[in-house]
CSV table of C-alpha atoms in Angstrom, one decimal:
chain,number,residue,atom,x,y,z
A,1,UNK,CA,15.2,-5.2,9.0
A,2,UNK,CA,16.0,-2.7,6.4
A,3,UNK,CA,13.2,-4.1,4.1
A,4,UNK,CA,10.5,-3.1,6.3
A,5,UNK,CA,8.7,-0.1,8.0
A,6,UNK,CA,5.4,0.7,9.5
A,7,UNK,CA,2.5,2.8,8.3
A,8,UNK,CA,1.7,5.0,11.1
A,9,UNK,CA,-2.4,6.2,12.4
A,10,UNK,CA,-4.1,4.4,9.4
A,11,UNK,CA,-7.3,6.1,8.1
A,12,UNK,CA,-8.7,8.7,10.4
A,13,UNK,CA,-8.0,9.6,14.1
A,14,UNK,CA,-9.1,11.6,16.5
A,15,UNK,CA,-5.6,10.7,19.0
A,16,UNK,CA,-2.6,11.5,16.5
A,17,UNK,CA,-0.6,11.5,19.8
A,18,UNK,CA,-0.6,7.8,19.0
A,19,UNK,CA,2.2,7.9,16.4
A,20,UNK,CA,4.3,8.6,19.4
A,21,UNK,CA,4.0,5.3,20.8
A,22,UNK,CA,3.0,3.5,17.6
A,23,UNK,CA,7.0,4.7,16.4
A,24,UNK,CA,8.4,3.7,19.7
A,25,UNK,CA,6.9,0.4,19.6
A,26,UNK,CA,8.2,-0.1,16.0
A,27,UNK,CA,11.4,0.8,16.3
A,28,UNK,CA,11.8,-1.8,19.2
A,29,UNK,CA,10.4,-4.3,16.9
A,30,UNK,CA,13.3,-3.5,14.3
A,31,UNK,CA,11.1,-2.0,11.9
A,32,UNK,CA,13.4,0.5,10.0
A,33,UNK,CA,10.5,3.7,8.5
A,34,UNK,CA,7.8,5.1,10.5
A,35,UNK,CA,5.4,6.4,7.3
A,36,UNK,CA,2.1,9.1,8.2
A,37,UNK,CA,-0.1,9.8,5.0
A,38,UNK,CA,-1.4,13.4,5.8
A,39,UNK,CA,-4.8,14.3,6.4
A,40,UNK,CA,-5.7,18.1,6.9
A,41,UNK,CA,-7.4,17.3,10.4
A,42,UNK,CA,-4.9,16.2,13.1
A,43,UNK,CA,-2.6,14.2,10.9
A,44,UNK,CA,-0.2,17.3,10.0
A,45,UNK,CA,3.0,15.9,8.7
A,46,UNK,CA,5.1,18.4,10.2
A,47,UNK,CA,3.8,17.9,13.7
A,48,UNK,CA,3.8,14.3,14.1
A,49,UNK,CA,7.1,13.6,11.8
A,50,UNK,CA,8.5,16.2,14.3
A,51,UNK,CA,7.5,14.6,17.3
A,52,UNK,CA,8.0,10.8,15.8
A,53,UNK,CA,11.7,11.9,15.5
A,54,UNK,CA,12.1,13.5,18.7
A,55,UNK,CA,10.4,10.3,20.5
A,56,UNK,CA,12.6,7.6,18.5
A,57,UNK,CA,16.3,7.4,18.1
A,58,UNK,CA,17.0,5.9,14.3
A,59,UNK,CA,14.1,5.1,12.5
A,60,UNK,CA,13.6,6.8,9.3
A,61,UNK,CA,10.5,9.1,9.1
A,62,UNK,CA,8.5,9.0,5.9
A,63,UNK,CA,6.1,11.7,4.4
A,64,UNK,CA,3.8,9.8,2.9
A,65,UNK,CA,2.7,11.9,0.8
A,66,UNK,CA,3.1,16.0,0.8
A,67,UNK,CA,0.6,17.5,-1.9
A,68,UNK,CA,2.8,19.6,-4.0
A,69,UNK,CA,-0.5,21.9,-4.2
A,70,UNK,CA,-1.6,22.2,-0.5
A,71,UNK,CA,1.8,24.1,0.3
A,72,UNK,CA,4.0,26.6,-1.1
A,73,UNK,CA,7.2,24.9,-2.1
A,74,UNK,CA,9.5,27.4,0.5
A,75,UNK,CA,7.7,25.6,2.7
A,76,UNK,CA,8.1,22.1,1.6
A,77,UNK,CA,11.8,22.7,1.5
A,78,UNK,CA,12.1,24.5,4.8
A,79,UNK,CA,10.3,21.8,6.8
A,80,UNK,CA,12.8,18.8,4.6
A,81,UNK,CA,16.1,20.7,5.9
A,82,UNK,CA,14.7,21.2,9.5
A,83,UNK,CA,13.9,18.1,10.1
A,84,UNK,CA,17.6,17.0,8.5
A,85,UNK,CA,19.2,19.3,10.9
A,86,UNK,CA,17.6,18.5,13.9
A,87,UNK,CA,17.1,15.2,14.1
A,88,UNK,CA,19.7,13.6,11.3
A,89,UNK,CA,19.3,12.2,8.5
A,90,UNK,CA,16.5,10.2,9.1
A,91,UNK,CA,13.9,12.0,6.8
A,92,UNK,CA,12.0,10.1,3.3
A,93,UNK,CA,9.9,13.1,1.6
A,94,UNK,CA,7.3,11.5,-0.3
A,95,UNK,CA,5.8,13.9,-2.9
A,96,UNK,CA,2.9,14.2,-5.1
A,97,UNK,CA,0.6,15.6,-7.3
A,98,UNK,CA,-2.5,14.9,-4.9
A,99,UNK,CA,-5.5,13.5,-5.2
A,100,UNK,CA,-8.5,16.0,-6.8
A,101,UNK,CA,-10.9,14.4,-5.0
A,102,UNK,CA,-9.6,15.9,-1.6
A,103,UNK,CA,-7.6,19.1,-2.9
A,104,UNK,CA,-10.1,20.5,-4.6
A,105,UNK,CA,-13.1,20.3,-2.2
A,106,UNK,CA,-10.5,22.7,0.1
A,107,UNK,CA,-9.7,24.8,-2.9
A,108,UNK,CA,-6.5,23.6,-3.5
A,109,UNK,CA,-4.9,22.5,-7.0
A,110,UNK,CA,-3.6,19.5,-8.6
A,111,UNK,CA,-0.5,20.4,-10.6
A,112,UNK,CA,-0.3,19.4,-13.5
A,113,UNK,CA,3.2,17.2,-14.5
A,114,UNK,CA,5.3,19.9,-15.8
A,115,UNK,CA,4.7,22.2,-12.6
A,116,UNK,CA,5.0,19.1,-10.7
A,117,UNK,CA,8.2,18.7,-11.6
A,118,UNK,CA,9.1,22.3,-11.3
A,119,UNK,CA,8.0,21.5,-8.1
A,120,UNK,CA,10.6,18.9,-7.3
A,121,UNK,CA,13.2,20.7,-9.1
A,122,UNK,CA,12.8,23.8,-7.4
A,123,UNK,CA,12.9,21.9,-4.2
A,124,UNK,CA,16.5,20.6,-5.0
A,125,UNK,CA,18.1,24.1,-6.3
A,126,UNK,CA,17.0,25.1,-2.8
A,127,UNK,CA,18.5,22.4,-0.5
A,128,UNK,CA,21.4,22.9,-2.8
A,129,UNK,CA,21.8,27.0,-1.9
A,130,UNK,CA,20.0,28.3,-5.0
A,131,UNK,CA,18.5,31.7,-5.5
A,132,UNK,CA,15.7,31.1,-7.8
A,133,UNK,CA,13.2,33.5,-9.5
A,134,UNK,CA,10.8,31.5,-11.2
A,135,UNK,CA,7.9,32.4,-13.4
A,136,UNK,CA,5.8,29.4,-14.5
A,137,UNK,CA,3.1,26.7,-14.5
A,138,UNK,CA,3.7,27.0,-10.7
A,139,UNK,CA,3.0,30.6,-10.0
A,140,UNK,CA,5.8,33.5,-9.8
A,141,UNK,CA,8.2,32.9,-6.9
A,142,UNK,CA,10.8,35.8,-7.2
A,143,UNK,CA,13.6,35.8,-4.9
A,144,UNK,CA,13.2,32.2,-3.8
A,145,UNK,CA,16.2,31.0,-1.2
A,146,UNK,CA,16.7,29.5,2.0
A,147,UNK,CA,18.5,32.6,3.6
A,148,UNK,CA,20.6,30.0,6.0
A,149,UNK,CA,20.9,26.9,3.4
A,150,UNK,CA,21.1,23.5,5.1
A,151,UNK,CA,24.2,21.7,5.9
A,152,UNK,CA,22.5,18.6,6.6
A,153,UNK,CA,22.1,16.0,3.9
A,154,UNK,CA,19.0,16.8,1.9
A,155,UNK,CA,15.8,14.7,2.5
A,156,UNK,CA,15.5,12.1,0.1
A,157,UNK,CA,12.9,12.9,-2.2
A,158,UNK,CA,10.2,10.3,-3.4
A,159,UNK,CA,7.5,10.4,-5.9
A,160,UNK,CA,4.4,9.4,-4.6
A,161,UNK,CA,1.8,7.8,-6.8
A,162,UNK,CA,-0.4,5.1,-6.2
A,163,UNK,CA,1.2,3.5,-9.5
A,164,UNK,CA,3.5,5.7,-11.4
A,165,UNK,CA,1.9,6.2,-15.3
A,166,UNK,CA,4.4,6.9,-17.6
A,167,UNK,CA,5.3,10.6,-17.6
A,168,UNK,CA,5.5,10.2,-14.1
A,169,UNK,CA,7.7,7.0,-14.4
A,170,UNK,CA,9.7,8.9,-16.6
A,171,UNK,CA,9.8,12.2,-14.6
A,172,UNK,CA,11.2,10.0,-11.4
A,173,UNK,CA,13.8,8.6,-13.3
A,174,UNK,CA,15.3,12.3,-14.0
A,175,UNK,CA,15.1,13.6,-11.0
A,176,UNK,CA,13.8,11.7,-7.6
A,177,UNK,CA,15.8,9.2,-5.5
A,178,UNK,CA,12.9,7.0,-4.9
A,179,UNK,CA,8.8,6.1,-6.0
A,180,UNK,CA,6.4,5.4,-3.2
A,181,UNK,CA,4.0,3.4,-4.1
A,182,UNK,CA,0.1,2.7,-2.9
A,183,UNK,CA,-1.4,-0.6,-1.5
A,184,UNK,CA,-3.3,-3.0,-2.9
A,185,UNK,CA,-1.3,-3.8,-5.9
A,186,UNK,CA,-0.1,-7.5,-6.8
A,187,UNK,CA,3.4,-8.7,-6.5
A,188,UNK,CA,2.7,-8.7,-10.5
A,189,UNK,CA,1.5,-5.2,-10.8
A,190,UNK,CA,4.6,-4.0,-8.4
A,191,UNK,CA,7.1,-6.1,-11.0
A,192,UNK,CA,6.0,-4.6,-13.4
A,193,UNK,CA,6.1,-1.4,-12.1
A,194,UNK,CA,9.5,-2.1,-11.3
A,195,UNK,CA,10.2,-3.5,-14.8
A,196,UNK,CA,9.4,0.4,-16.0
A,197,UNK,CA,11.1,2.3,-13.7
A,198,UNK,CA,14.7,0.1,-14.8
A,199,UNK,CA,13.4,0.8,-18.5
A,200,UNK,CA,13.3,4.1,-17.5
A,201,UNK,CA,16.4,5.1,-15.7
A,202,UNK,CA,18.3,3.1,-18.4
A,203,UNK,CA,17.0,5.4,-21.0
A,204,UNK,CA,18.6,8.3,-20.0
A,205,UNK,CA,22.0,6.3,-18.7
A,206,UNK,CA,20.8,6.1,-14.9
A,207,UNK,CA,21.6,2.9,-12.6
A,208,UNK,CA,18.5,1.6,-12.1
A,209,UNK,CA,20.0,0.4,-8.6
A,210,UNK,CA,20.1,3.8,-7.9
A,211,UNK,CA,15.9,4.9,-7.8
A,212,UNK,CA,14.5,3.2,-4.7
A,213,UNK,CA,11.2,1.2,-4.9
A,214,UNK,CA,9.2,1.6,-1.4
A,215,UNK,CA,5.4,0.2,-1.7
A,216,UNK,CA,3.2,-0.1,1.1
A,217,UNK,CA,1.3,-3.5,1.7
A,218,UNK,CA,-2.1,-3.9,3.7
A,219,UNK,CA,-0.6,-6.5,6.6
A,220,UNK,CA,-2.8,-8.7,8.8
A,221,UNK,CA,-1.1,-11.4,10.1
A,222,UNK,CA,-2.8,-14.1,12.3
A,223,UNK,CA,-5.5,-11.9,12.8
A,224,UNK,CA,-9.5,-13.3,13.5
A,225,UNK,CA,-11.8,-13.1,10.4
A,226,UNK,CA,-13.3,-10.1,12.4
A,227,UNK,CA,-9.9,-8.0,12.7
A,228,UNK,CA,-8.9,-9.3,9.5
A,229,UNK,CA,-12.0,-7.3,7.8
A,230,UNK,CA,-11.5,-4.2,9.7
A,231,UNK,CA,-7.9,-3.9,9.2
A,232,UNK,CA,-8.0,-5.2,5.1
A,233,UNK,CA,-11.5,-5.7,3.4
A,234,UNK,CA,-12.9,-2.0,5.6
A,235,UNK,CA,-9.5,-0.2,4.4
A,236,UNK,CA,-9.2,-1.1,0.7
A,237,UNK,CA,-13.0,0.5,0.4
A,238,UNK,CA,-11.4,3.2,1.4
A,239,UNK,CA,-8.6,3.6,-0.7
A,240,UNK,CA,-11.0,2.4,-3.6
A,241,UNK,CA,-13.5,5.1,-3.6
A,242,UNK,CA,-10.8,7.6,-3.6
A,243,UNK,CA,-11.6,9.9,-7.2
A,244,UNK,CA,-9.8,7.3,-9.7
A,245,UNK,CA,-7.7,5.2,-7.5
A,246,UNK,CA,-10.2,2.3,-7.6
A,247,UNK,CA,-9.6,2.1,-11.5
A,248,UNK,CA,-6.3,2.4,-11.2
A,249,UNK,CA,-6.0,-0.7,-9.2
A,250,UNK,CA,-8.2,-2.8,-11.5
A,251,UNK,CA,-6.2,-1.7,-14.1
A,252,UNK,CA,-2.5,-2.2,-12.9
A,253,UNK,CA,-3.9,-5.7,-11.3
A,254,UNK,CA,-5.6,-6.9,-14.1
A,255,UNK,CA,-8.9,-7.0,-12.2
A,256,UNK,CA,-12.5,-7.6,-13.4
A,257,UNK,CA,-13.5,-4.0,-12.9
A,258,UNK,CA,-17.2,-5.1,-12.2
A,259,UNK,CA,-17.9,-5.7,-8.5
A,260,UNK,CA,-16.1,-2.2,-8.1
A,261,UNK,CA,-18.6,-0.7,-10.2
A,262,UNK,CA,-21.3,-2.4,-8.2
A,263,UNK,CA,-19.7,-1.2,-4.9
A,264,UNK,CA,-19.4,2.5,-5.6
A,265,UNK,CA,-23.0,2.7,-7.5
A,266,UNK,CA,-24.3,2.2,-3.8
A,267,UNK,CA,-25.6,5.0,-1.9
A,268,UNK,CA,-22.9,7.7,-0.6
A,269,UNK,CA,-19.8,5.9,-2.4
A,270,UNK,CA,-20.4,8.7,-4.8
A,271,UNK,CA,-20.1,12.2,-3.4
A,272,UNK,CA,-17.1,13.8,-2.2
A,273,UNK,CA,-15.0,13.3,1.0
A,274,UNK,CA,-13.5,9.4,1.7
A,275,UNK,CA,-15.1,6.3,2.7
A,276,UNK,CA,-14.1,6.5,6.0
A,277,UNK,CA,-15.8,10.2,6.3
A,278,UNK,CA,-18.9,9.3,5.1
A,279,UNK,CA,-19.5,5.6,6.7
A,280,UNK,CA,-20.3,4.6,9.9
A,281,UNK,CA,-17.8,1.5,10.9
A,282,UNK,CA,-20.4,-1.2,10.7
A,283,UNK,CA,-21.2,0.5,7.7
A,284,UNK,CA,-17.7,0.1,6.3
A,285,UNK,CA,-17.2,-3.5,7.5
A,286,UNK,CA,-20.6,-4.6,5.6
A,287,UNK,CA,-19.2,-3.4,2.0
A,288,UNK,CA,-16.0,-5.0,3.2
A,289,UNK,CA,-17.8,-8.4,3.0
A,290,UNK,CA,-18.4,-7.9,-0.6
A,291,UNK,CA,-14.8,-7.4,-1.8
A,292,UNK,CA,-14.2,-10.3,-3.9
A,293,UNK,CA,-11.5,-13.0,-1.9
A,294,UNK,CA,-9.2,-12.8,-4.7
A,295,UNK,CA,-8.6,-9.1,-4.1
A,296,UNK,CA,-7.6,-9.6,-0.7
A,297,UNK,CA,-5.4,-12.4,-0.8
A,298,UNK,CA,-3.6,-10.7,-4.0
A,299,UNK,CA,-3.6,-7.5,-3.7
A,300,UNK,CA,-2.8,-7.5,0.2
A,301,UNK,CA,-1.0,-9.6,2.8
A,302,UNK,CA,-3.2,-12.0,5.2
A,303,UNK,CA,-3.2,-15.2,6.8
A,304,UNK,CA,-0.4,-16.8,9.4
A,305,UNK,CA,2.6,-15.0,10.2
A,306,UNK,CA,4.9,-17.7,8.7
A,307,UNK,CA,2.8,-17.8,5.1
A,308,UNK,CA,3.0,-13.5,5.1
A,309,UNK,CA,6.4,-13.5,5.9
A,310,UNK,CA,6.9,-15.3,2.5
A,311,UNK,CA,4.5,-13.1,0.6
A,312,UNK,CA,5.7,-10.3,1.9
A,313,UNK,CA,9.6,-11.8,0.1
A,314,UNK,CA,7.9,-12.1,-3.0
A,315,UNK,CA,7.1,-8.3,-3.3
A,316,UNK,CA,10.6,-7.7,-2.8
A,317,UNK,CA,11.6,-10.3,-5.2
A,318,UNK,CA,9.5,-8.4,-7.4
A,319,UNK,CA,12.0,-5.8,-7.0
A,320,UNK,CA,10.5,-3.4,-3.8
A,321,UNK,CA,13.7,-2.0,-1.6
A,322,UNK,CA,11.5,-1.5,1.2
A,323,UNK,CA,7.9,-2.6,2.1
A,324,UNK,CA,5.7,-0.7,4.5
A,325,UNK,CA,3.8,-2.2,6.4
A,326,UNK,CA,-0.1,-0.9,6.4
A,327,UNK,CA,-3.3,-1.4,8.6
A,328,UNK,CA,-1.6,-3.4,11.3
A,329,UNK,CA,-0.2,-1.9,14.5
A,330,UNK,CA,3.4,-2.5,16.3
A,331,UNK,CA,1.5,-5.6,18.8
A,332,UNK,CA,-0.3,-7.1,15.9
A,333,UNK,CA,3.2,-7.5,13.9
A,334,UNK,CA,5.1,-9.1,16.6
A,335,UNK,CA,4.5,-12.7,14.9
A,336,UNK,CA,5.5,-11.6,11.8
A,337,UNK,CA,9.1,-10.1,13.0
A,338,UNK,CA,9.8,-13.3,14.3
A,339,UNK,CA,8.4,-15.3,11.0
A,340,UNK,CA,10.5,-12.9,9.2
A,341,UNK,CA,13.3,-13.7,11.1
A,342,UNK,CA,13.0,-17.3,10.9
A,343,UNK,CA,12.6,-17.3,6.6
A,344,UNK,CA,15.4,-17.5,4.5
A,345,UNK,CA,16.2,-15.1,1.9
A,346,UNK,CA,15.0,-17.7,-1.1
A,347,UNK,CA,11.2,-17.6,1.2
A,348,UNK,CA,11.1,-20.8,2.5
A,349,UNK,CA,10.4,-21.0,6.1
């Protein structure tokens, strides 16, 4: 199933061993990416892509996303090639600006574009062998190499962003295999998306073909109305309260921007940290009541196996490469490998 993957420990954990098994249980499933979004607690990308890859035998491991500001970019580039030489080239190295909202509370900063893509470029020149001194929006990095360059396939390099806006749309077109996109956004929103990043890439004389679309989808098939709002309606609070994200989404969707107001005027949905930091569950789960239905049923993936099977075609019909799969574990998604199986390329079942 080259089409999908799996998102890995969604929200917060306190038992990141789980990936291990999680990644196992996936890959026997046929699911072809393993995705971890980092957290600065016990969700370390290096760690658990490390031992995700040691634990599995082909699936693709995606970084989902580093924060071009929370490491130096030696570093980036030095955990990309080891991973390629060590366990093949299995490695998708999703990149991004980062979100304020979480960099700066730790001190961090959020590049602006032009470092950002200094950033990406650098990374390249030093997978490629390059000596670089560089004095810039970045910083000063004199003397910048990998003293033993890799002779493993560079990682492929994705821009992460939730929905690309257009400098970043344009910036992926120039110089990153792929774009990584966010959740909650309609098979509408993703075409369109799509629609730019071809516009793009023809601009400069690029085969569109050639940049990769991946976008991960909140999945809950044939789940009870009580998993069903812990796996979508609790997760999408979370990802909406994050520092402009929420807008974004009403935006790119075309979504009446008022009952998101009214959510994050409530008490704590206004400070710093996530959702999922400053909630208690049943907490989360009683906001998750108030999402409106059309948000769930358009912006994510629920119901039987057999009707998400054939939503899940329509994103990549809207021109995705590769869906990841988000909120639902390996056992939950069992039903819908088989649907998938059983639907025809056109989405009929």
């Amino acid at each position: 199933m080259d089409e999908l993957g799996i998102y890995l420990l969604p929200g917060r954990v306190k038992d990141p061993a789980r990936a291990i098994t999680e990644a196992i249980d996936a890959e026997r499933l046929g699911l072809t990416s393993a995705w971890i979004a980092e957290r600065l607690d016990m969700k370390e990308l290096g760690v658990l892509c490390g031992a995700v890859a040691a634990s599995t035998q082909r699936i693709r491991l995606g970084m989902g996303s580093i924060a071009a500001g929370s490491r130096h970019p030696l570093m980036t580039a030095a955990a990309g090639s080891t991973m390629q030489e060590t366990f093949g080239d299995r490695l998708l190295l999703g990149l991004a600006r980062g979100l304020g909202s979480v960099l700066g509370d730790h001190g961090m900063p959020v590049p602006k574009m032009a470092a950002f893509e200094d950033y990406a470029s650098i990374l390249l020149r030093l997978w490629d062998g390059e000596t670089i001194d560089y004095d810039g929006p970045l910083g000063r990095f004199p003397n910048l190499r990998m003293v033993d360059p890799p002779t493993a396939p560079r990682p492929r390099l994705l821009l992460s962003a939730w929905s690309p806006l257009p400098k970043a749309t344009a910036l992926a077109a120039r110089l990153f295999d792929g774009v990584f996109l966010g959740s909650e956004l309609t098979v509408e929103a993703v075409a369109a998306v799509s629609r730019r990043l071809d516009e793009a890439c023809e601009r400069i004389g690029r085969d569109p073909r050639s940049l990769k679309l991946y976008a991960i989808v909140i999945t809950a098939p044939d789940l009870s109305p009580e998993e069903e709002l812990a796996v979508v309606n609790a997760r999408m609070i979370t990802h909406l309260d994050f520092g402009g994200v929420g807008e974004l989404i009403m935006r790119e969707n075309g979504w009446d921007p008022e009952p998101l107001r009214r959510l994050l005027r409530q008490e704590k949905l206004d400070g710093g940290g996530t959702a999922d930091q400053k909630f208690h569950r049943s907490e989360l789960l009683e906001l998750g009541t108030q999402l409106p239905r059309e948000w769930v049923e358009t912006g994510c993936v629920v119901g039987s196996a057999a009707h998400c099977a054939v939503r899940l075609r329509e994103y990549l019909d809207a021109g995705v490469d590769h869906i990841v799969l988000h909120g639902s574990g390996p056992k939950q998604l069992e039903g819908l490998v088989r649907a998938w199986h059983e639907t025809s390329v056109s989405g009929t079942p």
